[in-house]
Amino acid sequence: MPTLIAVPLHVLDPEAALGEATLARDLGANVVEFRLDGAIEGPESFDAIESLIARSPLPCIATCRPSWEGGHYEGDEGTRIDLFERLIASDRPPAHIDIELEAFARTPGLESRLGGALSGARVPPPRLIVSMHDFGGRPADLARRLLHLRTIDIASVHKVAFRARSLRDNLEILDILAQRDRPTIALAMGEFGLLSRVLAPKLGAYLTFASLRDASATAPGQPTIRELIDLYRFREISPSSRVFGIVGWPVSHSLSPAVHNAVFESARQDAVYLPLPIAADEGDAEGTYASLKGTLLDLLAREELALAGVSVTIPHKENLLRLAIEQRDQPTTTLPWRIEPIALRCGAANTLAVLHDHILVTNTDAPAALACLRNAGVGIASSRVVVMGAGGVGRAIAVALADAGAEVLLANRSIERSRSVVSDANAPSARLRAMVLDDIPDDADAYVNATPLGMSGGPAPGASPISAEQIARTRAGTVFFDTVYRDQETPMLEAAKNLGRECVDGLSMFVLQAAAQSELWLASPAPLALIERVARERLAR
Ligand code: NAP
């Protein structure tokens, strides 16, 4: 049976709830969950609730979550149980009633009471969802609670939800679903838990939750129904779907899921692409490496997940290369690892592909940047290029340009960093030289901004690594290429454009690096125009 999409709705005003339920239906939901926590004011409210359920445009789940399980209901437990009995006996009952596992411990005899009501029902009664939630994290006594869940015979569906504190917590959800003995809803809450929600059809879950709109999310990390259906192509996800994603921290605003899922759709691929957040601690480089390594190896080891490729972004690019070198030399995975020379030269990798007989790690940033310069008319081998910024991207572009025969001046605000890149790169000294930003010459063929200067939301949105006066002193035809891709017109590009210089924005590089990843994963040419359109649309939001 296909995995259902349920939209939770907090019921305060029944008419408003019906309107929202109709909207949920129109957006593609299969089920609505009426959260009745705030709607029960005693038995006198039962008629209105019964009428709401009878008029629902979609099958519904009736839930009244008490405060002791993370909900808002603070009334008397007896009244809550009376409501459930009334709904079970109704001529037009809800499709499901959700009741917490903990309720059976709190109310002795509850199972036989509800069992009696179910067997006495005049029409097919609701299916009971017996649920357990932990908003703090994975419960320490999870195994015991799962065993307890199995002892409740009247449960038609099990529901297990806990807050994921890392991406790895999703793997426990995979296990719970793999070991289910009846229809099961299992999900991890919070930013780290999105995988469990989106991959519900792949993992065989009975149902997943999606919010009607962002502000109405009843649980942290819940995608909206539009995201689930349009962005992640939820209806196309099946047990055979291959999984891809972007590893980084933070990744929630990445353009990559929109871009790669659109490519999968256009290429009719049975695949889905997700944000894969792996937290980083600036003050603990070894701890950050350990979490990238542990998480990625755990995800790769799960055959049922079918992780087929990842993009890797800040701050894990250097760590991916380090992991690949370790695995190349002493593999712990079934498949051997190979590293493309460009990644070793750049000192960083942004792409991993699980191919049929090996795991390939490479860098698509540097070739994309070189392609941008070539497309703008720069003849790399005979050119003189100033790369401004000696961080991960600056280093990759500078080394790749020097390897391709360009004369490269790598300029940083502190000379130490550019010097260390130059000495690590071991390129011919005539081709790669270190300098400070203040000393850059006027006569280069191209200038590349590889700092975050000029990026909105960055450290200096109004700044440029090269002044407008200096841009005015460059030759006509000089190329200005800004790797910043969140803004199409950074201060550097604006000044260069006003002076009639050739301009290339960072989105062109983003498009080409994404296209190279896609070609590696899908072994077919990437739709460049589609990638560019989707990326520009996302940025314009
Ligand atoms: P990174 O490793 O953190 O390096 C940042 C660089 O910028 C360093 O050289 C740093 O110099 C310099 N910098 C930072 N703030 C500065 C300031 N206020 N003044 C002068 N220099 C400053 O970052 P990265 O990974 O290389 O990324 C750099 C940029 O590349 C990002 O902003 C991003 O927009 C862009 N990018 C584009 C794409 C694409 O596809 N278009 C992909 C990835 C990244 P210090 O050494 O002195 O700190």
Coordinates of C-alpha atoms and ligand atoms in Angstrom, one line a residue:
M1 CA 0.0 0.0 0.0
P2 CA 1.4 3.4 -0.9
T3 CA 2.6 5.5 2.1
L4 CA -0.1 8.1 3.1
I5 CA 0.5 11.8 3.6
A6 CA -1.2 13.2 6.7
V7 CA -1.5 16.9 7.4
P8 CA -1.9 17.7 11.1
L9 CA -4.4 20.5 11.9
H10 CA -4.9 22.1 15.3
V11 CA -8.6 22.4 15.8
L12 CA -9.8 25.5 17.6
D13 CA -12.7 26.4 15.3
P14 CA -14.3 23.4 13.6
E15 CA -15.3 25.5 10.5
A16 CA -11.8 26.8 10.0
A17 CA -10.4 23.2 10.5
L18 CA -12.8 22.0 7.7
G19 CA -11.5 24.7 5.4
E20 CA -7.9 23.7 6.1
A21 CA -8.7 20.1 5.6
T22 CA -10.2 20.9 2.2
L23 CA -7.0 22.8 1.3
A24 CA -4.9 19.8 2.5
R25 CA -7.0 17.5 0.2
D26 CA -6.5 19.9 -2.7
L27 CA -2.8 19.9 -2.2
G28 CA -2.6 16.1 -2.3
A29 CA -2.9 14.9 1.3
N30 CA -4.6 11.5 1.9
V31 CA -5.4 12.0 5.5
V32 CA -5.8 14.9 8.0
E33 CA -5.0 14.6 11.6
F34 CA -7.4 16.6 13.7
R35 CA -5.4 17.7 16.8
L36 CA -8.2 18.1 19.3
D37 CA -5.9 19.1 22.2
G38 CA -7.6 22.5 22.4
A39 CA -11.0 21.5 21.3
I40 CA -12.2 19.5 24.3
E41 CA -13.8 21.5 27.0
G42 CA -15.7 18.6 28.5
P43 CA -18.4 16.2 27.2
E44 CA -20.5 19.2 25.9
S45 CA -17.9 19.6 23.1
F46 CA -18.3 16.0 21.9
D47 CA -21.1 16.7 19.5
A48 CA -19.2 19.4 17.7
I49 CA -16.1 17.1 17.4
E50 CA -18.2 14.2 16.1
S51 CA -19.8 16.5 13.5
L52 CA -16.4 17.9 12.5
I53 CA -15.2 14.3 11.9
A54 CA -18.3 13.3 10.0
R55 CA -17.9 16.3 7.6
S56 CA -14.2 15.9 7.0
P57 CA -13.3 16.0 3.3
L58 CA -10.6 13.4 3.9
P59 CA -10.3 10.3 6.2
C60 CA -9.0 11.6 9.5
I61 CA -7.0 10.7 12.5
A62 CA -8.5 12.0 15.8
T63 CA -5.7 12.9 18.2
C64 CA -6.0 14.6 21.6
R65 CA -2.4 14.8 22.8
P66 CA -2.0 15.3 26.5
S67 CA 0.6 17.6 27.9
W68 CA 2.5 14.7 29.4
E69 CA 3.2 13.5 25.9
G70 CA 4.1 16.9 24.4
G71 CA 0.6 18.0 23.5
H72 CA -1.6 20.8 24.8
Y73 CA -4.5 18.9 26.4
E74 CA -4.5 19.4 30.1
G75 CA -8.0 18.2 30.9
D76 CA -9.1 15.1 32.7
E77 CA -8.0 11.7 31.3
G78 CA -11.4 10.2 31.8
T79 CA -13.0 12.8 29.5
R80 CA -10.4 12.1 26.8
I81 CA -11.1 8.4 27.0
D82 CA -14.9 9.0 27.0
L83 CA -14.4 11.0 23.8
F84 CA -12.5 8.1 22.1
E85 CA -15.3 5.7 23.1
R86 CA -17.9 8.0 21.7
L87 CA -16.0 8.3 18.4
I88 CA -15.5 4.5 18.2
A89 CA -19.3 4.1 18.6
S90 CA -20.1 6.9 16.1
D91 CA -22.0 6.1 12.9
R92 CA -19.4 8.1 11.1
P93 CA -16.2 7.5 13.0
P94 CA -12.7 8.8 12.2
A95 CA -10.6 6.5 10.1
H96 CA -8.0 6.4 12.9
I97 CA -7.7 7.3 16.6
D98 CA -4.3 8.0 18.0
I99 CA -3.7 7.0 21.6
E100 CA -0.4 7.1 23.4
L101 CA 1.3 3.9 24.7
E102 CA 1.7 5.8 28.0
A103 CA -2.1 6.0 28.3
F104 CA -2.3 2.3 28.8
A105 CA 0.1 2.5 31.7
R106 CA -1.8 5.4 33.2
T107 CA -5.3 4.0 32.9
P108 CA -5.5 0.3 34.1
G109 CA -8.0 -1.7 32.0
L110 CA -7.8 0.8 29.1
E111 CA -7.1 -1.9 26.6
S112 CA -10.1 -4.0 27.4
R113 CA -12.3 -0.9 27.6
L114 CA -11.3 0.3 24.2
G115 CA -11.3 -3.3 22.9
G116 CA -14.9 -3.6 24.0
A117 CA -15.9 -0.4 22.3
L118 CA -14.2 -1.5 19.1
S119 CA -16.0 -4.9 19.0
G120 CA -19.3 -3.3 19.8
A121 CA -19.1 -0.7 17.0
R122 CA -22.0 -0.7 14.5
V123 CA -19.9 0.3 11.5
P124 CA -16.3 -0.5 10.7
P125 CA -14.5 1.1 13.6
P126 CA -11.4 3.4 13.6
R127 CA -8.0 1.8 13.4
L128 CA -6.1 2.5 16.6
I129 CA -2.7 4.1 16.2
V130 CA -0.8 3.5 19.4
S131 CA 2.0 6.1 19.6
M132 CA 5.1 7.1 21.5
H133 CA 6.9 10.4 21.3
D134 CA 10.1 11.8 22.7
F135 CA 10.8 15.4 21.9
G136 CA 14.2 15.3 23.7
G137 CA 16.0 12.7 21.7
R138 CA 16.1 8.9 21.2
P139 CA 14.6 7.5 24.4
A140 CA 17.2 5.5 26.4
D141 CA 14.6 2.7 26.9
L142 CA 13.5 2.6 23.3
A143 CA 13.8 -1.2 23.0
R144 CA 11.7 -1.7 26.1
R145 CA 9.0 0.7 24.8
L146 CA 8.9 -1.1 21.5
L147 CA 8.4 -4.4 23.3
H148 CA 5.6 -2.8 25.3
L149 CA 4.0 -1.5 22.1
R150 CA 3.8 -5.0 20.7
T151 CA 1.8 -6.2 23.8
I152 CA -1.1 -3.9 22.9
D153 CA -3.2 -6.2 20.8
I154 CA -5.8 -3.6 19.8
A155 CA -3.2 -1.5 18.0
S156 CA -3.7 -1.6 14.3
V157 CA -0.8 0.8 13.7
H158 CA 2.3 1.7 15.6
K159 CA 3.7 5.1 15.7
V160 CA 7.2 5.9 17.0
A161 CA 8.6 9.5 16.9
F162 CA 11.6 10.9 18.6
R163 CA 13.9 13.9 18.0
A164 CA 17.0 13.1 16.0
R165 CA 20.1 14.6 17.4
S166 CA 22.2 13.6 14.4
L167 CA 21.6 12.2 10.9
R168 CA 22.6 8.8 12.3
D169 CA 19.5 8.7 14.4
N170 CA 17.5 8.1 11.2
L171 CA 19.2 4.7 11.0
E172 CA 17.3 3.6 14.1
I173 CA 14.1 4.5 12.2
L174 CA 15.1 2.3 9.4
D175 CA 15.5 -0.6 11.8
I176 CA 12.2 0.0 13.5
L177 CA 10.4 0.0 10.1
A178 CA 12.4 -3.1 8.9
Q179 CA 11.3 -5.0 12.1
R180 CA 7.6 -3.9 12.0
D181 CA 5.0 -6.5 12.8
R182 CA 2.1 -4.3 11.6
P183 CA 1.7 -1.0 9.8
T184 CA 4.1 1.4 11.3
I185 CA 4.7 5.2 11.4
A186 CA 8.3 5.8 12.4
L187 CA 10.0 9.2 12.1
A188 CA 12.7 11.3 13.5
M189 CA 11.8 14.9 14.4
G190 CA 13.9 18.0 14.0
E191 CA 16.2 19.2 11.3
F192 CA 18.2 15.9 11.3
G193 CA 15.1 13.8 10.9
L194 CA 14.0 15.0 7.5
L195 CA 15.4 11.8 5.8
S196 CA 13.0 9.6 7.8
R197 CA 10.0 11.7 6.8
V198 CA 10.8 12.0 3.1
L199 CA 12.0 8.4 2.6
A200 CA 8.9 7.0 4.3
P201 CA 7.7 5.3 1.1
K202 CA 11.1 3.8 0.5
L203 CA 11.2 2.4 4.0
G204 CA 7.7 1.0 3.9
A205 CA 6.2 3.4 6.5
Y206 CA 2.4 3.5 6.8
L207 CA 2.2 7.3 6.8
T208 CA 4.3 10.4 6.9
F209 CA 3.3 13.9 8.2
A210 CA 3.5 17.1 6.3
S211 CA 2.5 20.6 7.3
L212 CA 0.0 22.7 5.4
R213 CA 2.3 25.7 5.6
D214 CA 5.5 26.4 7.4
A215 CA 3.9 28.1 10.4
S216 CA 1.4 25.4 11.0
A217 CA 4.0 22.6 11.5
T218 CA 3.1 20.7 14.6
A219 CA 6.5 19.0 14.8
P220 CA 9.9 20.5 14.2
G221 CA 11.5 19.5 10.9
Q222 CA 8.2 18.6 9.3
P223 CA 8.3 19.4 5.6
T224 CA 5.3 21.2 4.0
I225 CA 3.1 19.2 1.8
R226 CA 4.2 21.2 -1.3
E227 CA 7.9 20.4 -0.5
L228 CA 7.1 16.8 0.0
I229 CA 5.2 16.4 -3.3
D230 CA 6.8 19.0 -5.6
L231 CA 10.4 19.2 -4.3
Y232 CA 11.1 15.7 -3.1
R233 CA 8.6 13.9 -5.5
F234 CA 7.2 11.9 -2.7
R235 CA 4.7 10.0 -4.9
E236 CA 7.6 8.7 -7.0
I237 CA 9.7 7.4 -4.1
S238 CA 9.6 3.6 -3.9
P239 CA 11.7 0.9 -2.1
S240 CA 13.9 0.8 -5.1
S241 CA 14.7 4.6 -5.2
R242 CA 18.3 5.5 -5.1
V243 CA 19.2 8.2 -2.5
F244 CA 21.4 11.2 -3.0
G245 CA 22.0 14.3 -0.9
I246 CA 24.1 17.2 0.2
V247 CA 26.3 16.8 3.2
G248 CA 27.2 20.1 5.0
W249 CA 26.5 22.3 7.9
P250 CA 24.2 24.1 7.6
V251 CA 22.4 22.8 4.5
S252 CA 18.8 23.7 5.0
H253 CA 19.0 26.6 2.5
S254 CA 21.0 24.7 -0.1
L255 CA 19.9 25.1 -3.8
S256 CA 21.1 21.5 -4.5
P257 CA 17.9 19.5 -3.5
A258 CA 15.8 21.7 -5.9
V259 CA 18.3 21.4 -8.7
H260 CA 19.1 17.6 -8.5
N261 CA 15.5 16.5 -7.8
A262 CA 14.4 18.5 -10.9
V263 CA 17.1 16.7 -12.9
F264 CA 15.9 13.3 -11.6
E265 CA 12.4 14.2 -12.6
S266 CA 13.3 15.3 -16.1
A267 CA 15.5 12.2 -16.6
R268 CA 12.8 10.0 -15.1
Q269 CA 15.2 8.6 -12.5
D270 CA 14.0 6.5 -9.6
A271 CA 16.0 8.7 -7.2
V272 CA 15.6 11.4 -4.6
Y273 CA 18.0 14.0 -3.3
L274 CA 17.9 15.3 0.3
P275 CA 19.7 17.7 2.7
L276 CA 22.0 15.5 4.8
P277 CA 23.1 17.8 7.7
I278 CA 26.2 16.7 9.6
A279 CA 26.9 19.2 12.4
A280 CA 30.4 20.8 12.7
D281 CA 32.1 22.3 15.6
E282 CA 34.5 25.1 14.6
G283 CA 36.6 24.6 17.7
D284 CA 36.9 20.8 17.3
A285 CA 38.3 19.9 13.9
E286 CA 38.9 16.2 14.9
G287 CA 35.4 15.9 16.3
T288 CA 34.0 17.4 13.1
Y289 CA 36.0 14.9 11.0
A290 CA 34.9 12.0 13.2
S291 CA 31.2 12.9 12.7
L292 CA 31.6 13.2 8.9
K293 CA 33.4 9.9 8.8
G294 CA 31.2 7.9 11.1
T295 CA 28.0 9.2 9.6
L296 CA 29.0 8.8 5.9
L297 CA 30.3 5.3 6.5
D298 CA 27.2 4.3 8.4
L299 CA 24.9 5.6 5.7
L300 CA 27.0 3.8 3.0
A301 CA 26.9 0.6 4.9
R302 CA 23.1 0.4 4.9
E303 CA 22.2 -1.5 1.7
E304 CA 18.5 -0.8 2.2
L305 CA 19.2 3.0 2.1
A306 CA 20.9 2.7 -1.3
L307 CA 22.9 5.8 -0.9
A308 CA 24.3 6.4 -4.4
G309 CA 25.9 9.8 -4.2
V310 CA 26.5 12.9 -2.2
S311 CA 27.5 16.5 -2.8
V312 CA 29.7 17.8 0.0
T313 CA 29.8 21.5 1.0
I314 CA 31.3 23.7 3.7
P315 CA 32.8 22.7 6.1
H316 CA 33.3 19.1 5.1
K317 CA 35.1 19.3 1.7
E318 CA 38.6 18.8 3.1
N319 CA 37.3 16.1 5.4
L320 CA 35.7 14.2 2.5
L321 CA 39.1 14.1 0.8
R322 CA 40.8 13.0 4.1
L323 CA 38.2 10.2 4.5
A324 CA 38.7 9.1 0.9
I325 CA 42.5 8.9 1.3
E326 CA 42.0 6.8 4.5
Q327 CA 39.6 4.5 2.7
R328 CA 41.6 4.2 -0.4
D329 CA 44.6 3.1 1.7
Q330 CA 42.6 0.9 4.2
P331 CA 39.0 0.4 3.0
T332 CA 36.4 -0.6 5.5
T333 CA 33.6 -0.6 2.9
T334 CA 32.6 -3.4 0.6
L335 CA 33.6 -1.4 -2.4
P336 CA 37.1 0.1 -2.9
W337 CA 37.6 3.9 -3.1
R338 CA 39.2 5.9 -5.9
I339 CA 40.1 9.6 -5.8
E340 CA 40.3 11.6 -8.9
P341 CA 43.6 13.5 -9.2
I342 CA 41.8 16.9 -9.3
A343 CA 40.6 16.4 -5.8
L344 CA 44.0 15.5 -4.5
R345 CA 45.5 18.6 -6.3
C346 CA 42.8 20.9 -4.9
G347 CA 43.1 19.5 -1.3
A348 CA 39.3 19.1 -1.2
A349 CA 36.5 17.0 -2.6
N350 CA 32.8 18.0 -3.1
T351 CA 31.4 14.8 -4.8
L352 CA 31.1 11.2 -3.9
A353 CA 29.6 8.6 -6.3
V354 CA 28.8 5.0 -5.5
L355 CA 29.6 3.3 -8.9
H356 CA 29.1 -0.3 -9.7
D357 CA 32.6 -1.5 -8.7
H358 CA 34.0 1.4 -6.7
I359 CA 33.3 4.6 -4.7
L360 CA 34.6 7.6 -6.6
V361 CA 35.5 10.9 -4.9
T362 CA 36.2 14.0 -6.9
N363 CA 36.1 17.8 -7.1
T364 CA 33.7 19.4 -9.6
D365 CA 34.2 23.0 -8.3
A366 CA 37.5 23.7 -9.9
P367 CA 36.7 22.3 -13.4
A368 CA 33.4 24.3 -13.3
A369 CA 35.3 27.5 -12.5
L370 CA 37.8 26.9 -15.3
A371 CA 34.9 26.2 -17.7
C372 CA 33.3 29.5 -16.6
L373 CA 36.5 31.4 -17.5
R374 CA 36.9 29.5 -20.8
N375 CA 33.2 30.3 -21.7
A376 CA 34.0 34.0 -21.1
G377 CA 36.8 33.8 -23.6
V378 CA 39.8 33.3 -21.3
G379 CA 42.5 31.1 -23.0
I380 CA 43.6 29.5 -19.8
A381 CA 47.1 28.3 -20.9
S382 CA 48.2 31.7 -22.0
S383 CA 46.4 33.8 -19.4
R384 CA 47.4 35.7 -16.2
V385 CA 44.7 35.3 -13.6
V386 CA 44.3 36.9 -10.1
V387 CA 42.5 34.6 -7.7
M388 CA 41.3 36.6 -4.6
G389 CA 40.9 34.4 -1.6
A390 CA 43.0 31.4 -0.6
G391 CA 40.3 29.4 1.2
G392 CA 39.0 26.1 0.0
V393 CA 37.5 27.5 -3.3
G394 CA 40.4 29.9 -4.0
R395 CA 42.9 27.2 -3.5
A396 CA 41.1 24.7 -5.8
I397 CA 40.7 27.3 -8.6
A398 CA 44.2 28.6 -8.3
V399 CA 45.8 25.1 -8.4
A400 CA 43.6 23.9 -11.2
L401 CA 44.4 27.1 -13.3
A402 CA 48.2 26.7 -12.7
D403 CA 48.0 23.0 -13.6
A404 CA 46.2 24.0 -16.8
G405 CA 49.1 26.3 -17.7
A406 CA 47.9 29.7 -16.5
E407 CA 50.0 32.2 -14.5
V408 CA 48.1 32.6 -11.3
L409 CA 48.5 35.2 -8.6
L410 CA 46.8 34.0 -5.4
A411 CA 45.9 37.0 -3.3
N412 CA 44.7 36.8 0.3
R413 CA 44.3 39.4 3.0
S414 CA 47.0 37.6 5.0
I415 CA 50.0 36.4 3.0
E416 CA 50.5 33.3 5.2
R417 CA 47.5 31.5 3.9
S418 CA 48.3 32.1 0.2
R419 CA 51.9 31.1 0.8
S420 CA 50.9 27.9 2.5
V421 CA 48.6 27.0 -0.5
V422 CA 51.4 27.8 -2.9
S423 CA 53.9 25.6 -1.0
D424 CA 51.4 22.7 -0.6
A425 CA 50.4 22.9 -4.3
N426 CA 54.0 22.2 -5.4
A427 CA 53.3 23.9 -8.8
P428 CA 56.0 25.5 -10.9
S429 CA 56.8 28.8 -9.1
A430 CA 56.4 30.8 -12.3
R431 CA 52.8 29.6 -12.5
L432 CA 51.5 30.1 -9.0
R433 CA 52.6 32.9 -6.7
A434 CA 51.3 34.2 -3.4
M435 CA 50.5 37.9 -2.6
V436 CA 48.3 40.0 -0.5
L437 CA 45.0 41.6 -1.8
D438 CA 46.5 45.1 -1.6
D439 CA 49.2 44.2 -4.1
I440 CA 47.2 42.8 -7.0
P441 CA 48.3 44.1 -10.4
D442 CA 46.1 45.9 -13.0
D443 CA 47.1 43.8 -16.0
A444 CA 45.6 40.4 -15.5
D445 CA 43.3 38.7 -18.0
A446 CA 40.9 37.7 -15.4
Y447 CA 40.0 38.4 -11.7
V448 CA 38.3 35.7 -9.6
N449 CA 36.6 36.6 -6.3
A450 CA 36.9 33.5 -4.1
T451 CA 36.1 35.4 -0.8
P452 CA 32.6 35.9 0.6
L453 CA 33.0 39.7 0.1
G454 CA 29.9 41.1 -1.6
M455 CA 27.7 38.2 -0.6
S456 CA 24.4 39.2 1.0
G457 CA 24.2 37.7 4.4
G458 CA 28.0 37.3 4.4
P459 CA 30.6 39.2 6.5
A460 CA 30.8 42.3 4.1
P461 CA 27.9 42.4 1.7
G462 CA 28.8 45.9 0.3
A463 CA 32.5 45.1 -0.1
S464 CA 34.6 44.0 -3.1
P465 CA 38.1 42.4 -3.0
I466 CA 39.1 44.8 -5.7
S467 CA 38.2 48.5 -5.8
A468 CA 36.2 50.2 -8.6
E469 CA 39.2 52.4 -9.2
Q470 CA 41.4 49.5 -9.8
I471 CA 38.8 47.8 -12.0
A472 CA 38.8 51.0 -14.1
R473 CA 42.5 50.6 -14.6
T474 CA 42.2 47.1 -16.1
R475 CA 42.1 46.5 -19.9
A476 CA 38.9 46.4 -21.9
G477 CA 37.9 42.8 -22.2
T478 CA 39.2 41.8 -18.8
V479 CA 37.0 39.1 -17.2
F480 CA 35.6 39.5 -13.7
F481 CA 34.3 36.3 -12.2
D482 CA 32.6 36.2 -8.8
T483 CA 32.2 32.8 -7.2
V484 CA 29.6 34.2 -4.9
Y485 CA 26.4 32.8 -6.2
R486 CA 23.7 34.1 -3.9
D487 CA 23.8 37.5 -5.6
Q488 CA 24.0 37.9 -9.4
E489 CA 25.3 41.4 -9.1
T490 CA 27.9 41.7 -6.3
P491 CA 29.7 45.1 -5.9
M492 CA 32.6 43.7 -7.9
L493 CA 30.5 42.6 -10.8
E494 CA 28.4 45.8 -10.7
A495 CA 31.5 48.0 -11.0
A496 CA 33.0 45.8 -13.7
K497 CA 29.8 45.8 -15.7
N498 CA 29.5 49.6 -15.4
L499 CA 32.9 49.8 -16.9
G500 CA 32.0 47.4 -19.7
R501 CA 34.2 44.5 -18.5
E502 CA 33.2 40.9 -19.1
C503 CA 31.3 39.5 -16.1
V504 CA 30.6 35.9 -14.9
D505 CA 28.5 35.3 -11.8
G506 CA 28.9 32.5 -9.3
L507 CA 25.7 30.8 -10.3
S508 CA 27.3 29.8 -13.7
M509 CA 29.9 27.9 -11.7
F510 CA 27.3 26.4 -9.4
V511 CA 25.4 25.2 -12.4
L512 CA 28.4 23.6 -14.0
Q513 CA 29.6 21.9 -10.8
A514 CA 26.1 20.5 -10.2
A515 CA 25.9 19.4 -13.9
A516 CA 29.2 17.5 -13.5
Q517 CA 27.9 15.8 -10.4
S518 CA 24.7 14.8 -12.1
E519 CA 26.6 13.4 -15.2
L520 CA 28.7 11.3 -12.9
W521 CA 25.7 9.9 -10.9
L522 CA 23.4 9.4 -13.9
A523 CA 25.9 8.7 -16.6
S524 CA 24.0 10.9 -19.0
P525 CA 24.4 14.5 -20.1
A526 CA 23.0 17.0 -17.6
P527 CA 20.2 19.5 -18.7
L528 CA 22.2 22.7 -18.1
A529 CA 19.2 25.0 -19.0
L530 CA 17.0 23.3 -16.5
I531 CA 19.6 23.4 -13.7
E532 CA 20.2 27.1 -14.3
R533 CA 16.4 27.9 -14.4
V534 CA 15.7 26.0 -11.2
A535 CA 18.7 27.5 -9.4
R536 CA 17.8 31.1 -10.4
E537 CA 14.2 30.5 -9.5
R538 CA 15.2 29.3 -6.0
L539 CA 17.5 32.2 -5.5
A540 CA 14.8 34.7 -6.5
R541 CA 12.5 33.4 -3.7
Ligands
NAP1 P1 36.8 29.7 3.0 O1 37.5 28.4 2.9 O2 36.2 30.1 4.3 O3 37.7 30.9 2.5 C1 37.3 32.2 2.6 C2 38.3 33.1 1.9 O4 37.8 34.4 1.9 C3 39.7 33.1 2.7 O5 40.7 33.3 1.8 C4 39.5 34.4 3.6 O6 40.7 35.0 3.9 C5 38.7 35.3 2.7 N1 38.0 36.3 3.4 C6 36.9 36.0 4.3 N2 36.5 37.2 4.7 C7 37.2 38.2 4.2 C8 37.3 39.6 4.3 N3 36.4 40.2 5.1 N4 38.2 40.2 3.6 C9 39.1 39.6 2.8 N5 39.1 38.3 2.6 C10 38.2 37.6 3.3 O7 35.6 29.7 2.0 P2 35.4 28.9 0.6 O8 34.9 27.6 0.8 O9 36.7 29.0 -0.1 O10 34.3 29.8 -0.2 C11 34.6 31.1 -0.7 C12 33.5 31.6 -1.5 O11 33.3 30.8 -2.6 C13 32.2 31.6 -0.7 O12 31.9 32.9 -0.3 C14 31.1 31.2 -1.8 O13 30.3 32.2 -2.1 C15 31.9 30.8 -3.0 N6 31.5 29.4 -3.5 C16 31.0 29.4 -4.7 C17 30.6 28.2 -5.3 C18 29.9 28.1 -6.6 O14 29.5 27.0 -7.1 N7 29.7 29.3 -7.2 C19 30.8 27.0 -4.6 C20 31.4 27.1 -3.3 C21 31.8 28.3 -2.8 P3 41.5 34.7 5.3 O15 42.4 33.6 5.0 O16 42.3 36.0 5.5 O17 40.5 34.4 6.3

